[in-house]
Amino acid sequence: MFDLLEGMPVSSRNAPLHGVTLLPSSKLSSLRYCRSRRLKVRAQEEPSEKSVEIMRKFSEQYAVRSETFFCVDKGVTSVVIKGLANHKDTLGAPLCPCRHYDDKAAEVAQGFWNCPCVPMRERKECHCMLFLTPDNEFAGREQSITLEEIKETTTNL
């Protein structure tokens, strides 16, 4: 097994590294197991087809109502719609999937970043690039997307 401390002076091997605890090499295999197990637990599952369809219809209707358009790259639109659907399944609300949250449940309760978010409703500014104004260089000409297009453009992601 590779020794992470190889080449380090013996006097430095037990010195603290800014709060980092060094493990003996016998513990490294269990650490690798824990890390890989944690990654499996944290892997995102696919949203339900029902939620994807609900968010697809919502997105189309809101694009028409707000006079905005989907991105010229339908893959962007598809990923955002699936992210919204995933949050709808897991959190009960379509929380913006393009932001980091320390506490998603609290953000849902506050409502600021639930789609359409406050910046979109007030200024037509969509951080996710789901709803783009006609003058945006990435705006396409479409306000519709099919479930099949969403499936096709998100396969293998």
Short mmCIF file of C-alpha atoms in Angstrom, two decimals:
data_model
loop_
_atom_site.label_atom_id
_atom_site.label_comp_id
_atom_site.label_asym_id
_atom_site.label_seq_id
_atom_site.Cartn_x
_atom_site.Cartn_y
_atom_site.Cartn_z
CA MET A 1 0.00 0.00 0.00
CA PHE A 2 1.19 3.52 -0.81
CA ASP A 3 2.34 5.42 2.28
CA LEU A 4 1.07 9.01 2.12
CA LEU A 5 3.78 10.09 4.53
CA GLU A 6 6.68 8.50 2.65
CA GLY A 7 9.50 10.97 2.18
CA MET A 8 8.34 13.15 5.07
CA PRO A 9 10.88 13.61 7.89
CA VAL A 10 10.13 11.35 10.86
CA SER A 11 9.80 14.38 13.18
CA SER A 12 7.02 15.79 10.94
CA ARG A 13 4.98 12.61 10.56
CA ASN A 14 3.02 13.12 13.76
CA ALA A 15 2.77 16.92 13.54
CA PRO A 16 -0.77 18.29 13.18
CA LEU A 17 -1.71 19.51 9.70
CA HIS A 18 -4.20 22.30 10.45
CA GLY A 19 -6.83 20.04 11.99
CA VAL A 20 -6.20 17.06 9.69
CA THR A 21 -5.92 13.73 11.45
CA LEU A 22 -3.59 11.28 9.79
CA LEU A 23 -4.81 7.69 9.70
CA PRO A 24 -2.57 4.65 9.86
CA SER A 25 -2.35 2.83 6.54
CA SER A 26 -4.43 -0.05 7.99
CA LYS A 27 -7.44 2.33 8.16
CA LEU A 28 -7.14 3.65 4.59
CA SER A 29 -9.01 0.76 2.98
CA SER A 30 -12.03 1.33 5.23
CA LEU A 31 -11.86 5.06 4.47
CA ARG A 32 -11.98 4.31 0.74
CA TYR A 33 -14.98 2.06 1.36
CA CYS A 34 -16.78 4.81 3.28
CA ARG A 35 -16.08 7.39 0.59
CA SER A 36 -17.34 5.17 -2.23
CA ARG A 37 -20.40 4.19 -0.18
CA ARG A 38 -21.17 7.83 0.56
CA LEU A 39 -20.94 8.69 -3.14
CA LYS A 40 -23.46 5.98 -3.95
CA VAL A 41 -25.86 7.31 -1.35
CA ARG A 42 -25.52 10.86 -2.62
CA ALA A 43 -26.01 9.96 -6.28
CA GLN A 44 -29.05 11.68 -7.71
CA GLU A 45 -31.93 9.49 -8.79
CA GLU A 46 -34.05 10.19 -11.82
CA PRO A 47 -37.18 12.23 -11.15
CA SER A 48 -40.54 10.60 -11.78
CA GLU A 49 -41.90 10.86 -15.29
CA LYS A 50 -45.04 12.45 -13.83
CA SER A 51 -43.02 15.28 -12.25
CA VAL A 52 -40.99 15.78 -15.43
CA GLU A 53 -44.24 16.09 -17.39
CA ILE A 54 -45.69 18.53 -14.84
CA MET A 55 -42.57 20.70 -14.97
CA ARG A 56 -42.42 20.47 -18.78
CA LYS A 57 -45.99 21.76 -19.08
CA PHE A 58 -45.38 24.45 -16.47
CA SER A 59 -42.25 25.61 -18.32
CA GLU A 60 -44.06 25.84 -21.63
CA GLN A 61 -46.97 27.78 -20.13
CA TYR A 62 -44.71 30.14 -18.20
CA ALA A 63 -42.52 30.80 -21.25
CA VAL A 64 -45.61 31.87 -23.22
CA ARG A 65 -47.02 33.93 -20.32
CA SER A 66 -43.69 35.70 -19.65
CA GLU A 67 -42.84 36.14 -23.33
CA THR A 68 -39.56 34.26 -22.89
CA PHE A 69 -37.98 31.44 -24.85
CA PHE A 70 -36.07 28.25 -24.19
CA CYS A 71 -32.36 28.02 -24.81
CA VAL A 72 -31.27 27.27 -28.36
CA ASP A 73 -29.56 24.18 -26.85
CA LYS A 74 -32.50 22.00 -25.77
CA GLY A 75 -30.13 20.05 -23.52
CA VAL A 76 -29.96 23.06 -21.19
CA THR A 77 -33.75 23.25 -21.04
CA SER A 78 -34.03 19.50 -20.46
CA VAL A 79 -31.52 19.39 -17.61
CA VAL A 80 -33.18 22.30 -15.82
CA ILE A 81 -36.67 20.80 -16.20
CA LYS A 82 -35.43 17.47 -14.82
CA GLY A 83 -33.73 19.29 -11.94
CA LEU A 84 -36.97 21.08 -11.11
CA ALA A 85 -38.84 17.77 -11.32
CA ASN A 86 -36.33 16.11 -9.01
CA HIS A 87 -36.78 18.86 -6.43
CA LYS A 88 -40.54 18.59 -6.81
CA ASP A 89 -40.27 14.86 -6.02
CA THR A 90 -37.81 15.18 -3.14
CA LEU A 91 -38.77 18.54 -1.61
CA GLY A 92 -42.36 19.02 -2.70
CA ALA A 93 -41.57 22.21 -4.64
CA PRO A 94 -39.66 23.12 -7.81
CA LEU A 95 -36.65 24.71 -6.12
CA CYS A 96 -34.17 26.20 -8.60
CA PRO A 97 -31.70 23.40 -9.41
CA CYS A 98 -28.90 25.71 -10.49
CA ARG A 99 -27.97 27.06 -7.09
CA HIS A 100 -26.28 25.66 -3.98
CA TYR A 101 -28.31 25.55 -0.77
CA ASP A 102 -27.14 24.79 2.76
CA ASP A 103 -30.71 23.90 3.73
CA LYS A 104 -33.00 23.09 0.82
CA ALA A 105 -36.08 22.60 3.01
CA ALA A 106 -35.66 26.09 4.47
CA GLU A 107 -35.24 27.55 0.98
CA VAL A 108 -38.43 25.85 -0.18
CA ALA A 109 -40.30 27.27 2.81
CA GLN A 110 -38.98 30.76 2.11
CA GLY A 111 -40.07 30.53 -1.54
CA PHE A 112 -37.57 32.98 -3.02
CA TRP A 113 -35.89 30.38 -5.26
CA ASN A 114 -38.98 28.28 -6.07
CA CYS A 115 -39.52 28.39 -9.83
CA PRO A 116 -40.31 30.89 -11.14
CA CYS A 117 -37.97 32.59 -8.71
CA VAL A 118 -38.30 36.17 -7.55
CA PRO A 119 -35.61 37.52 -9.95
CA MET A 120 -37.48 35.91 -12.85
CA ARG A 121 -40.87 37.24 -11.77
CA GLU A 122 -39.58 40.73 -11.08
CA ARG A 123 -36.88 41.28 -13.73
CA LYS A 124 -37.09 38.33 -16.14
CA GLU A 125 -33.67 37.11 -14.96
CA CYS A 126 -33.47 33.31 -15.01
CA HIS A 127 -30.16 32.10 -13.56
CA CYS A 128 -30.81 28.60 -14.99
CA MET A 129 -31.29 29.84 -18.56
CA LEU A 130 -34.68 28.12 -18.71
CA PHE A 131 -36.58 31.31 -19.50
CA LEU A 132 -34.64 33.66 -21.76
CA THR A 133 -35.70 37.03 -23.08
CA PRO A 134 -35.69 37.41 -26.88
CA ASP A 135 -32.62 39.68 -26.75
CA ASN A 136 -30.52 37.03 -24.97
CA GLU A 137 -27.90 35.59 -27.33
CA PHE A 138 -28.71 32.04 -26.16
CA ALA A 139 -32.48 32.35 -26.63
CA GLY A 140 -33.99 30.03 -29.18
CA ARG A 141 -37.31 30.60 -30.89
CA GLU A 142 -39.24 27.88 -29.16
CA GLN A 143 -41.49 27.86 -26.14
CA SER A 144 -42.16 24.15 -26.23
CA ILE A 145 -40.26 20.94 -25.65
CA THR A 146 -41.50 17.36 -25.79
CA LEU A 147 -40.99 14.68 -23.18
CA GLU A 148 -39.11 12.72 -25.85
CA GLU A 149 -36.70 15.63 -26.41
CA ILE A 150 -36.06 15.79 -22.67
CA LYS A 151 -35.34 12.05 -22.56
CA GLU A 152 -33.10 12.17 -25.66
CA THR A 153 -31.01 15.13 -24.54
CA THR A 154 -30.49 13.83 -20.99
CA THR A 155 -29.63 10.24 -21.80
CA ASN A 156 -26.12 9.28 -20.62
CA LEU A 157 -25.83 12.21 -18.21
#
